[in-house]
Each structure stands twice: as C-alpha cells, then as structure tokens.
PDB file of N, CA, C and O in Angstrom:
ATOM      1  N   UNK A   1      -9.491  15.570   9.425  1.00  0.00           N
ATOM      2  CA  UNK A   1      -8.747  14.328   9.279  1.00  0.00           C
ATOM      3  C   UNK A   1      -7.429  14.475  10.035  1.00  0.00           C
ATOM      4  O   UNK A   1      -6.712  15.443   9.865  1.00  0.00           O
ATOM      5  N   UNK A   2      -7.141  13.498  10.868  1.00  0.00           N
ATOM      6  CA  UNK A   2      -5.892  13.535  11.620  1.00  0.00           C
ATOM      7  C   UNK A   2      -4.728  13.146  10.717  1.00  0.00           C
ATOM      8  O   UNK A   2      -4.923  12.640   9.606  1.00  0.00           O
ATOM      9  N   UNK A   3      -3.544  13.381  11.219  1.00  0.00           N
ATOM     10  CA  UNK A   3      -2.351  13.038  10.442  1.00  0.00           C
ATOM     11  C   UNK A   3      -2.311  11.533  10.152  1.00  0.00           C
ATOM     12  O   UNK A   3      -2.003  11.107   9.037  1.00  0.00           O
ATOM     13  N   UNK A   4      -2.622  10.724  11.157  1.00  0.00           N
ATOM     14  CA  UNK A   4      -2.602   9.268  10.976  1.00  0.00           C
ATOM     15  C   UNK A   4      -3.628   8.838   9.929  1.00  0.00           C
ATOM     16  O   UNK A   4      -3.345   7.967   9.102  1.00  0.00           O
ATOM     17  N   UNK A   5      -4.810   9.450   9.947  1.00  0.00           N
ATOM     18  CA  UNK A   5      -5.825   9.126   8.954  1.00  0.00           C
ATOM     19  C   UNK A   5      -5.360   9.520   7.559  1.00  0.00           C
ATOM     20  O   UNK A   5      -5.587   8.790   6.589  1.00  0.00           O
ATOM     21  N   UNK A   6      -4.710  10.664   7.458  1.00  0.00           N
ATOM     22  CA  UNK A   6      -4.188  11.113   6.168  1.00  0.00           C
ATOM     23  C   UNK A   6      -3.117  10.155   5.654  1.00  0.00           C
ATOM     24  O   UNK A   6      -3.077   9.844   4.458  1.00  0.00           O
ATOM     25  N   UNK A   7      -2.247   9.689   6.546  1.00  0.00           N
ATOM     26  CA  UNK A   7      -1.215   8.733   6.147  1.00  0.00           C
ATOM     27  C   UNK A   7      -1.837   7.435   5.659  1.00  0.00           C
ATOM     28  O   UNK A   7      -1.415   6.871   4.647  1.00  0.00           O
ATOM     29  N   UNK A   8      -2.849   6.951   6.386  1.00  0.00           N
ATOM     30  CA  UNK A   8      -3.528   5.723   5.972  1.00  0.00           C
ATOM     31  C   UNK A   8      -4.205   5.898   4.620  1.00  0.00           C
ATOM     32  O   UNK A   8      -4.144   5.015   3.762  1.00  0.00           O
ATOM     33  N   UNK A   9      -4.833   7.033   4.429  1.00  0.00           N
ATOM     34  CA  UNK A   9      -5.496   7.304   3.156  1.00  0.00           C
ATOM     35  C   UNK A   9      -4.476   7.301   2.018  1.00  0.00           C
ATOM     36  O   UNK A   9      -4.727   6.724   0.944  1.00  0.00           O
ATOM     37  N   UNK A  10      -3.338   7.913   2.241  1.00  0.00           N
ATOM     38  CA  UNK A  10      -2.288   7.958   1.232  1.00  0.00           C
ATOM     39  C   UNK A  10      -1.784   6.552   0.900  1.00  0.00           C
ATOM     40  O   UNK A  10      -1.596   6.213  -0.274  1.00  0.00           O
ATOM     41  N   UNK A  11      -1.581   5.746   1.918  1.00  0.00           N
ATOM     42  CA  UNK A  11      -1.114   4.369   1.705  1.00  0.00           C
ATOM     43  C   UNK A  11      -2.147   3.576   0.922  1.00  0.00           C
ATOM     44  O   UNK A  11      -1.819   2.875  -0.043  1.00  0.00           O
ATOM     45  N   UNK A  12      -3.414   3.670   1.328  1.00  0.00           N
ATOM     46  CA  UNK A  12      -4.474   2.934   0.626  1.00  0.00           C
ATOM     47  C   UNK A  12      -4.579   3.357  -0.836  1.00  0.00           C
ATOM     48  O   UNK A  12      -4.746   2.521  -1.724  1.00  0.00           O
ATOM     49  N   UNK A  13      -4.488   4.655  -1.075  1.00  0.00           N
ATOM     50  CA  UNK A  13      -4.576   5.170  -2.436  1.00  0.00           C
ATOM     51  C   UNK A  13      -3.416   4.651  -3.285  1.00  0.00           C
ATOM     52  O   UNK A  13      -3.605   4.258  -4.445  1.00  0.00           O
ATOM     53  N   UNK A  14      -2.234   4.624  -2.705  1.00  0.00           N
ATOM     54  CA  UNK A  14      -1.065   4.130  -3.430  1.00  0.00           C
ATOM     55  C   UNK A  14      -1.203   2.645  -3.738  1.00  0.00           C
ATOM     56  O   UNK A  14      -0.902   2.202  -4.853  1.00  0.00           O
ATOM     57  N   UNK A  15      -1.673   1.864  -2.776  1.00  0.00           N
ATOM     58  CA  UNK A  15      -1.885   0.428  -3.001  1.00  0.00           C
ATOM     59  C   UNK A  15      -2.903   0.217  -4.120  1.00  0.00           C
ATOM     60  O   UNK A  15      -2.699  -0.613  -5.013  1.00  0.00           O
ATOM     61  N   UNK A  16      -3.993   0.971  -4.087  1.00  0.00           N
ATOM     62  CA  UNK A  16      -5.010   0.858  -5.144  1.00  0.00           C
ATOM     63  C   UNK A  16      -4.417   1.195  -6.511  1.00  0.00           C
ATOM     64  O   UNK A  16      -4.718   0.527  -7.507  1.00  0.00           O
ATOM     65  N   UNK A  17      -3.577   2.221  -6.566  1.00  0.00           N
ATOM     66  CA  UNK A  17      -2.949   2.607  -7.832  1.00  0.00           C
ATOM     67  C   UNK A  17      -2.046   1.490  -8.343  1.00  0.00           C
ATOM     68  O   UNK A  17      -2.060   1.172  -9.549  1.00  0.00           O
ATOM     69  N   UNK A  18      -1.267   0.891  -7.460  1.00  0.00           N
ATOM     70  CA  UNK A  18      -0.401  -0.221  -7.882  1.00  0.00           C
ATOM     71  C   UNK A  18      -1.235  -1.399  -8.389  1.00  0.00           C
ATOM     72  O   UNK A  18      -0.871  -2.048  -9.376  1.00  0.00           O
ATOM     73  N   UNK A  19      -2.358  -1.683  -7.721  1.00  0.00           N
ATOM     74  CA  UNK A  19      -3.233  -2.764  -8.184  1.00  0.00           C
ATOM     75  C   UNK A  19      -3.771  -2.466  -9.585  1.00  0.00           C
ATOM     76  O   UNK A  19      -3.840  -3.367 -10.432  1.00  0.00           O
ATOM     77  N   UNK A  20      -4.136  -1.218  -9.831  1.00  0.00           N
ATOM     78  CA  UNK A  20      -4.643  -0.839 -11.152  1.00  0.00           C
ATOM     79  C   UNK A  20      -3.554  -0.976 -12.212  1.00  0.00           C
ATOM     80  O   UNK A  20      -3.825  -1.416 -13.331  1.00  0.00           O
ATOM     81  N   UNK A  21      -2.329  -0.622 -11.863  1.00  0.00           N
ATOM     82  CA  UNK A  21      -1.208  -0.773 -12.809  1.00  0.00           C
ATOM     83  C   UNK A  21      -1.033  -2.248 -13.167  1.00  0.00           C
ATOM     84  O   UNK A  21      -0.883  -2.599 -14.336  1.00  0.00           O
ATOM     85  N   UNK A  22      -1.061  -3.111 -12.154  1.00  0.00           N
ATOM     86  CA  UNK A  22      -0.916  -4.549 -12.418  1.00  0.00           C
ATOM     87  C   UNK A  22      -2.058  -5.077 -13.279  1.00  0.00           C
ATOM     88  O   UNK A  22      -1.849  -5.879 -14.193  1.00  0.00           O
ATOM     89  N   UNK A  23      -3.263  -4.629 -12.973  1.00  0.00           N
ATOM     90  CA  UNK A  23      -4.449  -5.137 -13.658  1.00  0.00           C
ATOM     91  C   UNK A  23      -4.531  -4.671 -15.108  1.00  0.00           C
ATOM     92  O   UNK A  23      -4.943  -5.439 -15.987  1.00  0.00           O
ATOM     93  N   UNK A  24      -4.132  -3.439 -15.363  1.00  0.00           N
ATOM     94  CA  UNK A  24      -4.394  -2.839 -16.667  1.00  0.00           C
ATOM     95  C   UNK A  24      -3.185  -2.722 -17.588  1.00  0.00           C
ATOM     96  O   UNK A  24      -3.294  -2.119 -18.649  1.00  0.00           O
ATOM     97  N   UNK A  25      -2.056  -3.270 -17.201  1.00  0.00           N
ATOM     98  CA  UNK A  25      -0.878  -3.115 -18.038  1.00  0.00           C
ATOM     99  C   UNK A  25      -0.315  -4.494 -18.391  1.00  0.00           C
ATOM    100  O   UNK A  25       0.440  -5.091 -17.638  1.00  0.00           O
ATOM    101  N   UNK A  26      -0.670  -4.958 -19.574  1.00  0.00           N
ATOM    102  CA  UNK A  26      -0.225  -6.275 -20.029  1.00  0.00           C
ATOM    103  C   UNK A  26       1.215  -6.264 -20.523  1.00  0.00           C
ATOM    104  O   UNK A  26       1.804  -7.314 -20.756  1.00  0.00           O
ATOM    105  N   UNK A  27       1.787  -5.081 -20.685  1.00  0.00           N
ATOM    106  CA  UNK A  27       3.138  -4.985 -21.232  1.00  0.00           C
ATOM    107  C   UNK A  27       4.237  -5.073 -20.177  1.00  0.00           C
ATOM    108  O   UNK A  27       5.414  -5.067 -20.505  1.00  0.00           O
ATOM    109  N   UNK A  28       3.854  -5.162 -18.913  1.00  0.00           N
ATOM    110  CA  UNK A  28       4.859  -5.259 -17.851  1.00  0.00           C
ATOM    111  C   UNK A  28       5.543  -6.621 -17.897  1.00  0.00           C
ATOM    112  O   UNK A  28       4.901  -7.645 -18.117  1.00  0.00           O
ATOM    113  N   UNK A  29       6.836  -6.609 -17.659  1.00  0.00           N
ATOM    114  CA  UNK A  29       7.557  -7.877 -17.570  1.00  0.00           C
ATOM    115  C   UNK A  29       7.230  -8.529 -16.225  1.00  0.00           C
ATOM    116  O   UNK A  29       6.725  -7.885 -15.307  1.00  0.00           O
ATOM    117  N   UNK A  30       7.499  -9.795 -16.127  1.00  0.00           N
ATOM    118  CA  UNK A  30       7.252 -10.510 -14.869  1.00  0.00           C
ATOM    119  C   UNK A  30       8.077  -9.909 -13.738  1.00  0.00           C
ATOM    120  O   UNK A  30       7.621  -9.823 -12.609  1.00  0.00           O
ATOM    121  N   UNK A  31       9.289  -9.478 -14.060  1.00  0.00           N
ATOM    122  CA  UNK A  31      10.155  -8.844 -13.061  1.00  0.00           C
ATOM    123  C   UNK A  31       9.527  -7.545 -12.549  1.00  0.00           C
ATOM    124  O   UNK A  31       9.517  -7.291 -11.343  1.00  0.00           O
ATOM    125  N   UNK A  32       8.995  -6.739 -13.472  1.00  0.00           N
ATOM    126  CA  UNK A  32       8.335  -5.490 -13.064  1.00  0.00           C
ATOM    127  C   UNK A  32       7.101  -5.774 -12.210  1.00  0.00           C
ATOM    128  O   UNK A  32       6.846  -5.091 -11.220  1.00  0.00           O
ATOM    129  N   UNK A  33       6.330  -6.787 -12.602  1.00  0.00           N
ATOM    130  CA  UNK A  33       5.144  -7.160 -11.819  1.00  0.00           C
ATOM    131  C   UNK A  33       5.536  -7.585 -10.409  1.00  0.00           C
ATOM    132  O   UNK A  33       4.876  -7.223  -9.434  1.00  0.00           O
ATOM    133  N   UNK A  34       6.617  -8.342 -10.310  1.00  0.00           N
ATOM    134  CA  UNK A  34       7.070  -8.787  -8.992  1.00  0.00           C
ATOM    135  C   UNK A  34       7.549  -7.621  -8.141  1.00  0.00           C
ATOM    136  O   UNK A  34       7.318  -7.596  -6.921  1.00  0.00           O
ATOM    137  N   UNK A  35       8.192  -6.642  -8.755  1.00  0.00           N
ATOM    138  CA  UNK A  35       8.625  -5.449  -8.018  1.00  0.00           C
ATOM    139  C   UNK A  35       7.420  -4.678  -7.485  1.00  0.00           C
ATOM    140  O   UNK A  35       7.431  -4.200  -6.348  1.00  0.00           O
ATOM    141  N   UNK A  36       6.388  -4.558  -8.304  1.00  0.00           N
ATOM    142  CA  UNK A  36       5.174  -3.851  -7.872  1.00  0.00           C
ATOM    143  C   UNK A  36       4.493  -4.628  -6.750  1.00  0.00           C
ATOM    144  O   UNK A  36       4.040  -4.039  -5.760  1.00  0.00           O
ATOM    145  N   UNK A  37       4.433  -5.947  -6.873  1.00  0.00           N
ATOM    146  CA  UNK A  37       3.830  -6.763  -5.806  1.00  0.00           C
ATOM    147  C   UNK A  37       4.596  -6.604  -4.493  1.00  0.00           C
ATOM    148  O   UNK A  37       4.004  -6.543  -3.415  1.00  0.00           O
ATOM    149  N   UNK A  38       5.917  -6.520  -4.580  1.00  0.00           N
ATOM    150  CA  UNK A  38       6.748  -6.307  -3.388  1.00  0.00           C
ATOM    151  C   UNK A  38       6.410  -4.961  -2.746  1.00  0.00           C
ATOM    152  O   UNK A  38       6.278  -4.860  -1.528  1.00  0.00           O
ATOM    153  N   UNK A  39       6.258  -3.930  -3.578  1.00  0.00           N
ATOM    154  CA  UNK A  39       5.895  -2.610  -3.053  1.00  0.00           C
ATOM    155  C   UNK A  39       4.526  -2.650  -2.372  1.00  0.00           C
ATOM    156  O   UNK A  39       4.336  -2.042  -1.315  1.00  0.00           O
ATOM    157  N   UNK A  40       3.588  -3.363  -2.981  1.00  0.00           N
ATOM    158  CA  UNK A  40       2.251  -3.499  -2.384  1.00  0.00           C
ATOM    159  C   UNK A  40       2.353  -4.185  -1.030  1.00  0.00           C
ATOM    160  O   UNK A  40       1.738  -3.744  -0.055  1.00  0.00           O
ATOM    161  N   UNK A  41       3.136  -5.251  -0.955  1.00  0.00           N
ATOM    162  CA  UNK A  41       3.303  -5.966   0.313  1.00  0.00           C
ATOM    163  C   UNK A  41       3.959  -5.085   1.371  1.00  0.00           C
ATOM    164  O   UNK A  41       3.534  -5.079   2.532  1.00  0.00           O
ATOM    165  N   UNK A  42       4.979  -4.338   0.965  1.00  0.00           N
ATOM    166  CA  UNK A  42       5.654  -3.439   1.907  1.00  0.00           C
ATOM    167  C   UNK A  42       4.697  -2.367   2.427  1.00  0.00           C
ATOM    168  O   UNK A  42       4.662  -2.076   3.627  1.00  0.00           O
ATOM    169  N   UNK A  43       3.913  -1.786   1.522  1.00  0.00           N
ATOM    170  CA  UNK A  43       2.939  -0.777   1.939  1.00  0.00           C
ATOM    171  C   UNK A  43       1.865  -1.382   2.834  1.00  0.00           C
ATOM    172  O   UNK A  43       1.399  -0.737   3.778  1.00  0.00           O
ATOM    173  N   UNK A  44       1.488  -2.614   2.564  1.00  0.00           N
ATOM    174  CA  UNK A  44       0.510  -3.304   3.412  1.00  0.00           C
ATOM    175  C   UNK A  44       1.031  -3.483   4.830  1.00  0.00           C
ATOM    176  O   UNK A  44       0.290  -3.313   5.800  1.00  0.00           O
ATOM    177  N   UNK A  45       2.308  -3.797   4.951  1.00  0.00           N
ATOM    178  CA  UNK A  45       2.910  -3.936   6.284  1.00  0.00           C
ATOM    179  C   UNK A  45       2.945  -2.595   7.009  1.00  0.00           C
ATOM    180  O   UNK A  45       2.656  -2.517   8.204  1.00  0.00           O
ATOM    181  N   UNK A  46       3.288  -1.540   6.285  1.00  0.00           N
ATOM    182  CA  UNK A  46       3.302  -0.203   6.888  1.00  0.00           C
ATOM    183  C   UNK A  46       1.895   0.180   7.331  1.00  0.00           C
ATOM    184  O   UNK A  46       1.689   0.706   8.425  1.00  0.00           O
ATOM    185  N   UNK A  47       0.913  -0.101   6.471  1.00  0.00           N
ATOM    186  CA  UNK A  47      -0.488   0.186   6.806  1.00  0.00           C
ATOM    187  C   UNK A  47      -0.911  -0.559   8.067  1.00  0.00           C
ATOM    188  O   UNK A  47      -1.531   0.015   8.967  1.00  0.00           O
ATOM    189  N   UNK A  48      -0.558  -1.837   8.158  1.00  0.00           N
ATOM    190  CA  UNK A  48      -0.932  -2.630   9.321  1.00  0.00           C
ATOM    191  C   UNK A  48      -0.304  -2.089  10.604  1.00  0.00           C
ATOM    192  O   UNK A  48      -0.954  -2.041  11.650  1.00  0.00           O
ATOM    193  N   UNK A  49       0.959  -1.672  10.529  1.00  0.00           N
ATOM    194  CA  UNK A  49       1.627  -1.086  11.694  1.00  0.00           C
ATOM    195  C   UNK A  49       0.949   0.209  12.110  1.00  0.00           C
ATOM    196  O   UNK A  49       0.751   0.469  13.296  1.00  0.00           O
ATOM    197  N   UNK A  50       0.594   1.033  11.124  1.00  0.00           N
ATOM    198  CA  UNK A  50      -0.063   2.309  11.403  1.00  0.00           C
ATOM    199  C   UNK A  50      -1.431   2.066  12.050  1.00  0.00           C
ATOM    200  O   UNK A  50      -1.799   2.730  13.019  1.00  0.00           O
ATOM    201  N   UNK A  51      -2.181   1.105  11.522  1.00  0.00           N
ATOM    202  CA  UNK A  51      -3.475   0.778  12.111  1.00  0.00           C
ATOM    203  C   UNK A  51      -3.331   0.276  13.538  1.00  0.00           C
ATOM    204  O   UNK A  51      -4.122   0.621  14.414  1.00  0.00           O
ATOM    205  N   UNK A  52      -2.301  -0.511  13.774  1.00  0.00           N
ATOM    206  CA  UNK A  52      -2.039  -1.020  15.112  1.00  0.00           C
ATOM    207  C   UNK A  52      -1.720   0.126  16.065  1.00  0.00           C
ATOM    208  O   UNK A  52      -2.211   0.138  17.206  1.00  0.00           O
ATOM    209  N   UNK A  53      -0.922   1.079  15.623  1.00  0.00           N
ATOM    210  CA  UNK A  53      -0.605   2.236  16.444  1.00  0.00           C
ATOM    211  C   UNK A  53      -1.866   3.030  16.788  1.00  0.00           C
ATOM    212  O   UNK A  53      -2.062   3.428  17.940  1.00  0.00           O
ATOM    213  N   UNK A  54      -2.695   3.243  15.801  1.00  0.00           N
ATOM    214  CA  UNK A  54      -3.928   3.990  16.023  1.00  0.00           C
ATOM    215  C   UNK A  54      -4.814   3.262  17.016  1.00  0.00           C
ATOM    216  O   UNK A  54      -5.365   3.859  17.937  1.00  0.00           O
ATOM    217  N   UNK A  55      -4.954   1.963  16.829  1.00  0.00           N
ATOM    218  CA  UNK A  55      -5.806   1.172  17.704  1.00  0.00           C
ATOM    219  C   UNK A  55      -5.260   1.122  19.136  1.00  0.00           C
ATOM    220  O   UNK A  55      -6.007   1.296  20.095  1.00  0.00           O
ATOM    221  N   UNK A  56      -3.959   0.888  19.254  1.00  0.00           N
ATOM    222  CA  UNK A  56      -3.361   0.717  20.582  1.00  0.00           C
ATOM    223  C   UNK A  56      -3.155   2.019  21.346  1.00  0.00           C
ATOM    224  O   UNK A  56      -3.266   2.042  22.561  1.00  0.00           O
ATOM    225  N   UNK A  57      -2.851   3.080  20.622  1.00  0.00           N
ATOM    226  CA  UNK A  57      -2.460   4.316  21.298  1.00  0.00           C
ATOM    227  C   UNK A  57      -3.407   5.475  21.029  1.00  0.00           C
ATOM    228  O   UNK A  57      -3.225   6.559  21.566  1.00  0.00           O
ATOM    229  N   UNK A  58      -4.383   5.254  20.173  1.00  0.00           N
ATOM    230  CA  UNK A  58      -5.340   6.310  19.878  1.00  0.00           C
ATOM    231  C   UNK A  58      -4.718   7.511  19.218  1.00  0.00           C
ATOM    232  O   UNK A  58      -5.150   8.639  19.422  1.00  0.00           O
ATOM    233  N   UNK A  59      -3.709   7.272  18.395  1.00  0.00           N
ATOM    234  CA  UNK A  59      -2.992   8.373  17.732  1.00  0.00           C
ATOM    235  C   UNK A  59      -3.917   8.997  16.697  1.00  0.00           C
ATOM    236  O   UNK A  59      -4.573   8.359  15.963  1.00  0.00           O
TER     237      UNK A  59
END
C-alpha cells in the first residue's frame, strides 16, 4: 500500500467512524452533531483533493 493509499484509507475509516457516532448516539446535542458533520465535510474535502492528486499525478 502506498502512502497516498494509506492516507485515503485513514480518512475513509475516520469518516465511517464519525457516521457511526452520529447514527448510534442519541444523546448528542444538536451542536455536537453539527460539529461532527463539519468534520465529516472537511475530511471529505481532504479526501477529494487527495484523490485528485493521485489521479492527476499518479502519486
């Protein structure tokens, strides 16, 4: 596994974990849920940039 693949795997795993936290924790406040959603969105943007780099430059 290349470094870029490892980074993508880590990002995907983290996003999945955040989704599970949102899905399975009814005790979170709306503010906490929004913070987690923001983190998911930020990680999604990082993932998209990384995928673009891999595709464009073959990293």
